[in-house]
Amino acid sequence: MTANKPAPASAAARRGTRSLQKGQQTRAAILDAALGLASHMGLEGLSIGALADVTKMSKSGVFAHFGSREELQIAVVREYHAKFEEEVFYSAIRQPRGLPRLRALFERWVHRTSVEVDSGCIYISGAVEFDDRPGPVRDALVGMVRDWHAAIRKAILLAQEVGHLAPDADPDQVLFEMHGLILSLHHDARFLRSPGALARARTGLERILDSFATPAGRKADAQARQPQPAASVAAPAGRKRA
């Protein structure tokens, strides 16, 4: 018995698939341009018209992908959060639970903040723009920042579970102080152009860890920070090492 072969896709279905893929690519390109604009001008600086100028599209073409300026702003917040997660969170959680992971989260957060000195952090600039303006954009910003805080808090709790932080350390206080260092770094590096801001942020973390880390935590942290030896490469068969 021969198996039934699937019917070939119709030309209309293929055109529909290509159209959908093109639409997704166009939306992604618009979002990328919008993220660049928002980083320099803030979310309030975003407009359908400005984005149409940057992307060389018509206003109606941009509008068709988002429907309103508010939806565009929310889409930019979500896109920023996705990139932030990829660069900061997902790379850091490869580290072992405890102080190595907590330090990695902070270091990647610091690196991201230092890179954004010339553009700006949408979390921070958005908080200034929408702190007293209720609505869907503010809700989106608050939700993303709370998600990130929850991830840091979980890392702090895990560090306590594995015995790297003292059990009486207040997770909310540790989180508050870590976030405070990031806000100070952004302010001093971006607004004051202070050349020592990055080093002071890292010194601040060491003081937090000195206050709450256990001997086991300090040992694990030190081991994780040691440079890993380069993997040896086996000599090809039939050839002796020099």
PDB file of C-alpha atoms in Angstrom, residues 29-194:
ATOM      1  CA  ALA A  29      12.693  46.475  11.045  1.00  0.00           C
ATOM      2  CA  ILE A  30      10.271  49.161  12.231  1.00  0.00           C
ATOM      3  CA  LEU A  31      10.666  48.018  15.845  1.00  0.00           C
ATOM      4  CA  ASP A  32      14.444  48.099  15.564  1.00  0.00           C
ATOM      5  CA  ALA A  33      14.314  51.666  14.265  1.00  0.00           C
ATOM      6  CA  ALA A  34      11.779  52.634  16.953  1.00  0.00           C
ATOM      7  CA  LEU A  35      14.022  51.202  19.661  1.00  0.00           C
ATOM      8  CA  GLY A  36      16.908  53.313  18.401  1.00  0.00           C
ATOM      9  CA  LEU A  37      14.752  56.436  18.407  1.00  0.00           C
ATOM     10  CA  ALA A  38      13.340  55.750  21.870  1.00  0.00           C
ATOM     11  CA  SER A  39      16.824  55.136  23.295  1.00  0.00           C
ATOM     12  CA  HIS A  40      17.901  58.632  22.258  1.00  0.00           C
ATOM     13  CA  MET A  41      14.633  60.577  22.449  1.00  0.00           C
ATOM     14  CA  GLY A  42      12.631  58.659  25.047  1.00  0.00           C
ATOM     15  CA  LEU A  43       9.335  56.898  24.530  1.00  0.00           C
ATOM     16  CA  GLU A  44       7.582  60.253  24.312  1.00  0.00           C
ATOM     17  CA  GLY A  45       9.818  61.159  21.391  1.00  0.00           C
ATOM     18  CA  LEU A  46       8.330  58.322  19.374  1.00  0.00           C
ATOM     19  CA  SER A  47       5.765  59.188  16.763  1.00  0.00           C
ATOM     20  CA  ILE A  48       4.410  57.491  13.667  1.00  0.00           C
ATOM     21  CA  GLY A  49       5.677  60.413  11.585  1.00  0.00           C
ATOM     22  CA  ALA A  50       9.218  60.348  12.970  1.00  0.00           C
ATOM     23  CA  LEU A  51       9.406  56.606  12.496  1.00  0.00           C
ATOM     24  CA  ALA A  52       8.123  56.896   8.928  1.00  0.00           C
ATOM     25  CA  ASP A  53      10.930  59.371   8.186  1.00  0.00           C
ATOM     26  CA  VAL A  54      13.598  57.074   9.643  1.00  0.00           C
ATOM     27  CA  THR A  55      12.348  53.918   7.917  1.00  0.00           C
ATOM     28  CA  LYS A  56      11.533  55.687   4.629  1.00  0.00           C
ATOM     29  CA  MET A  57       7.986  54.352   4.834  1.00  0.00           C
ATOM     30  CA  SER A  58       4.638  56.047   4.602  1.00  0.00           C
ATOM     31  CA  LYS A  59       2.821  56.972   7.801  1.00  0.00           C
ATOM     32  CA  SER A  60      -0.007  54.664   6.818  1.00  0.00           C
ATOM     33  CA  GLY A  61       2.482  51.829   6.313  1.00  0.00           C
ATOM     34  CA  VAL A  62       3.903  52.255   9.822  1.00  0.00           C
ATOM     35  CA  PHE A  63       0.435  52.748  11.295  1.00  0.00           C
ATOM     36  CA  ALA A  64      -0.761  49.470   9.743  1.00  0.00           C
ATOM     37  CA  HIS A  65       1.729  47.504  11.868  1.00  0.00           C
ATOM     38  CA  PHE A  66       0.888  49.110  15.219  1.00  0.00           C
ATOM     39  CA  GLY A  67      -2.419  50.927  14.981  1.00  0.00           C
ATOM     40  CA  SER A  68      -1.564  53.732  17.389  1.00  0.00           C
ATOM     41  CA  ARG A  69       1.336  55.580  18.968  1.00  0.00           C
ATOM     42  CA  GLU A  70       0.532  53.940  22.304  1.00  0.00           C
ATOM     43  CA  GLU A  71       0.718  50.441  20.818  1.00  0.00           C
ATOM     44  CA  LEU A  72       4.031  51.375  19.213  1.00  0.00           C
ATOM     45  CA  GLN A  73       5.427  52.524  22.570  1.00  0.00           C
ATOM     46  CA  ILE A  74       4.314  49.313  24.288  1.00  0.00           C
ATOM     47  CA  ALA A  75       5.843  47.216  21.496  1.00  0.00           C
ATOM     48  CA  VAL A  76       9.145  49.072  21.975  1.00  0.00           C
ATOM     49  CA  VAL A  77       9.070  48.422  25.731  1.00  0.00           C
ATOM     50  CA  ARG A  78       8.554  44.700  25.096  1.00  0.00           C
ATOM     51  CA  GLU A  79      11.295  44.596  22.472  1.00  0.00           C
ATOM     52  CA  TYR A  80      13.709  46.347  24.816  1.00  0.00           C
ATOM     53  CA  HIS A  81      12.846  43.893  27.579  1.00  0.00           C
ATOM     54  CA  ALA A  82      13.431  40.906  25.281  1.00  0.00           C
ATOM     55  CA  LYS A  83      16.881  42.203  24.315  1.00  0.00           C
ATOM     56  CA  PHE A  84      17.676  42.999  27.957  1.00  0.00           C
ATOM     57  CA  GLU A  85      16.723  39.461  29.001  1.00  0.00           C
ATOM     58  CA  GLU A  86      18.843  37.914  26.264  1.00  0.00           C
ATOM     59  CA  GLU A  87      21.935  39.983  27.032  1.00  0.00           C
ATOM     60  CA  VAL A  88      21.750  40.149  30.822  1.00  0.00           C
ATOM     61  CA  PHE A  89      19.551  37.418  32.252  1.00  0.00           C
ATOM     62  CA  TYR A  90      19.966  34.366  30.033  1.00  0.00           C
ATOM     63  CA  SER A  91      23.738  34.638  29.843  1.00  0.00           C
ATOM     64  CA  ALA A  92      24.061  35.103  33.626  1.00  0.00           C
ATOM     65  CA  ILE A  93      21.932  32.128  34.673  1.00  0.00           C
ATOM     66  CA  ARG A  94      24.465  29.800  33.106  1.00  0.00           C
ATOM     67  CA  GLN A  95      26.535  30.467  36.212  1.00  0.00           C
ATOM     68  CA  PRO A  96      26.082  28.214  39.262  1.00  0.00           C
ATOM     69  CA  ARG A  97      23.433  29.188  41.785  1.00  0.00           C
ATOM     70  CA  GLY A  98      24.633  31.415  44.571  1.00  0.00           C
ATOM     71  CA  LEU A  99      27.066  34.297  44.527  1.00  0.00           C
ATOM     72  CA  PRO A 100      28.538  33.379  41.104  1.00  0.00           C
ATOM     73  CA  ARG A 101      25.111  33.802  39.482  1.00  0.00           C
ATOM     74  CA  LEU A 102      24.217  36.901  41.499  1.00  0.00           C
ATOM     75  CA  ARG A 103      27.512  38.551  40.598  1.00  0.00           C
ATOM     76  CA  ALA A 104      27.063  37.617  36.929  1.00  0.00           C
ATOM     77  CA  LEU A 105      23.601  39.217  36.891  1.00  0.00           C
ATOM     78  CA  PHE A 106      24.994  42.404  38.379  1.00  0.00           C
ATOM     79  CA  GLU A 107      28.076  42.505  36.133  1.00  0.00           C
ATOM     80  CA  ARG A 108      26.021  42.049  32.981  1.00  0.00           C
ATOM     81  CA  TRP A 109      23.570  44.675  34.224  1.00  0.00           C
ATOM     82  CA  VAL A 110      26.475  47.056  34.814  1.00  0.00           C
ATOM     83  CA  HIS A 111      27.909  46.319  31.381  1.00  0.00           C
ATOM     84  CA  ARG A 112      24.569  46.983  29.711  1.00  0.00           C
ATOM     85  CA  THR A 113      24.192  50.255  31.626  1.00  0.00           C
ATOM     86  CA  SER A 114      27.705  51.389  30.693  1.00  0.00           C
ATOM     87  CA  VAL A 115      27.062  50.607  27.017  1.00  0.00           C
ATOM     88  CA  GLU A 116      23.851  52.656  27.150  1.00  0.00           C
ATOM     89  CA  VAL A 117      25.569  55.767  28.481  1.00  0.00           C
ATOM     90  CA  ASP A 118      25.413  57.438  25.058  1.00  0.00           C
ATOM     91  CA  SER A 119      21.926  56.216  24.197  1.00  0.00           C
ATOM     92  CA  GLY A 120      19.984  55.776  27.406  1.00  0.00           C
ATOM     93  CA  CYS A 121      18.164  53.053  29.302  1.00  0.00           C
ATOM     94  CA  ILE A 122      14.473  52.846  28.425  1.00  0.00           C
ATOM     95  CA  TYR A 123      13.678  51.466  31.883  1.00  0.00           C
ATOM     96  CA  ILE A 124      15.206  54.525  33.536  1.00  0.00           C
ATOM     97  CA  SER A 125      14.126  57.182  31.052  1.00  0.00           C
ATOM     98  CA  GLY A 126      10.666  55.619  30.880  1.00  0.00           C
ATOM     99  CA  ALA A 127      10.336  55.806  34.663  1.00  0.00           C
ATOM    100  CA  VAL A 128      11.012  59.548  34.480  1.00  0.00           C
ATOM    101  CA  GLU A 129       8.552  60.050  31.617  1.00  0.00           C
ATOM    102  CA  PHE A 130       5.711  57.918  32.988  1.00  0.00           C
ATOM    103  CA  ASP A 131       6.153  57.898  36.775  1.00  0.00           C
ATOM    104  CA  ASP A 132       3.014  59.985  37.278  1.00  0.00           C
ATOM    105  CA  ARG A 133       1.140  59.134  34.086  1.00  0.00           C
ATOM    106  CA  PRO A 134      -1.139  56.121  34.530  1.00  0.00           C
ATOM    107  CA  GLY A 135      -1.994  54.106  31.454  1.00  0.00           C
ATOM    108  CA  PRO A 136      -0.992  51.076  29.367  1.00  0.00           C
ATOM    109  CA  VAL A 137       2.533  52.319  28.577  1.00  0.00           C
ATOM    110  CA  ARG A 138       3.329  52.886  32.241  1.00  0.00           C
ATOM    111  CA  ASP A 139       1.796  49.498  33.081  1.00  0.00           C
ATOM    112  CA  ALA A 140       4.032  47.813  30.499  1.00  0.00           C
ATOM    113  CA  LEU A 141       7.137  49.527  31.862  1.00  0.00           C
ATOM    114  CA  VAL A 142       6.276  48.692  35.468  1.00  0.00           C
ATOM    115  CA  GLY A 143       5.575  45.066  34.560  1.00  0.00           C
ATOM    116  CA  MET A 144       8.922  44.614  32.814  1.00  0.00           C
ATOM    117  CA  VAL A 145      10.916  46.229  35.628  1.00  0.00           C
ATOM    118  CA  ARG A 146       9.106  44.145  38.221  1.00  0.00           C
ATOM    119  CA  ASP A 147       9.881  40.995  36.238  1.00  0.00           C
ATOM    120  CA  TRP A 148      13.560  41.916  36.295  1.00  0.00           C
ATOM    121  CA  HIS A 149      13.476  42.700  40.012  1.00  0.00           C
ATOM    122  CA  ALA A 150      11.797  39.340  40.631  1.00  0.00           C
ATOM    123  CA  ALA A 151      14.635  37.597  38.772  1.00  0.00           C
ATOM    124  CA  ILE A 152      17.275  39.355  40.891  1.00  0.00           C
ATOM    125  CA  ARG A 153      15.347  38.632  44.082  1.00  0.00           C
ATOM    126  CA  LYS A 154      15.116  34.955  43.162  1.00  0.00           C
ATOM    127  CA  ALA A 155      18.881  34.851  42.617  1.00  0.00           C
ATOM    128  CA  ILE A 156      19.359  36.390  46.071  1.00  0.00           C
ATOM    129  CA  LEU A 157      17.043  33.800  47.662  1.00  0.00           C
ATOM    130  CA  LEU A 158      18.871  30.970  45.870  1.00  0.00           C
ATOM    131  CA  ALA A 159      22.174  32.349  47.174  1.00  0.00           C
ATOM    132  CA  GLN A 160      20.729  32.110  50.661  1.00  0.00           C
ATOM    133  CA  GLU A 161      19.464  28.563  50.040  1.00  0.00           C
ATOM    134  CA  VAL A 162      22.914  27.326  49.016  1.00  0.00           C
ATOM    135  CA  GLY A 163      24.530  29.084  51.984  1.00  0.00           C
ATOM    136  CA  HIS A 164      26.305  31.858  50.085  1.00  0.00           C
ATOM    137  CA  LEU A 165      24.409  34.716  51.724  1.00  0.00           C
ATOM    138  CA  ALA A 166      23.592  35.030  55.401  1.00  0.00           C
ATOM    139  CA  PRO A 167      20.096  33.740  56.246  1.00  0.00           C
ATOM    140  CA  ASP A 168      19.225  37.001  57.997  1.00  0.00           C
ATOM    141  CA  ALA A 169      20.031  39.088  54.902  1.00  0.00           C
ATOM    142  CA  ASP A 170      16.907  40.890  53.715  1.00  0.00           C
ATOM    143  CA  PRO A 171      16.477  40.024  49.992  1.00  0.00           C
ATOM    144  CA  ASP A 172      14.542  43.230  49.352  1.00  0.00           C
ATOM    145  CA  GLN A 173      17.292  45.313  50.929  1.00  0.00           C
ATOM    146  CA  VAL A 174      20.007  43.595  48.871  1.00  0.00           C
ATOM    147  CA  LEU A 175      17.944  44.146  45.715  1.00  0.00           C
ATOM    148  CA  PHE A 176      17.317  47.788  46.649  1.00  0.00           C
ATOM    149  CA  GLU A 177      21.019  48.463  47.123  1.00  0.00           C
ATOM    150  CA  MET A 178      22.013  46.694  43.899  1.00  0.00           C
ATOM    151  CA  HIS A 179      19.432  48.645  41.916  1.00  0.00           C
ATOM    152  CA  GLY A 180      20.554  51.837  43.629  1.00  0.00           C
ATOM    153  CA  LEU A 181      24.086  51.248  42.342  1.00  0.00           C
ATOM    154  CA  ILE A 182      22.776  50.894  38.784  1.00  0.00           C
ATOM    155  CA  LEU A 183      20.754  54.110  39.048  1.00  0.00           C
ATOM    156  CA  SER A 184      23.783  55.967  40.427  1.00  0.00           C
ATOM    157  CA  LEU A 185      25.985  54.569  37.662  1.00  0.00           C
ATOM    158  CA  HIS A 186      23.548  55.694  34.973  1.00  0.00           C
ATOM    159  CA  HIS A 187      23.185  59.165  36.518  1.00  0.00           C
ATOM    160  CA  ASP A 188      26.891  59.799  37.115  1.00  0.00           C
ATOM    161  CA  ALA A 189      28.112  58.284  33.845  1.00  0.00           C
ATOM    162  CA  ARG A 190      25.393  59.725  31.573  1.00  0.00           C
ATOM    163  CA  PHE A 191      24.529  63.046  33.219  1.00  0.00           C
ATOM    164  CA  LEU A 192      27.690  64.015  35.094  1.00  0.00           C
ATOM    165  CA  ARG A 193      30.086  62.178  32.750  1.00  0.00           C
ATOM    166  CA  SER A 194      32.029  61.050  35.787  1.00  0.00           C
TER     167      SER A 194
END
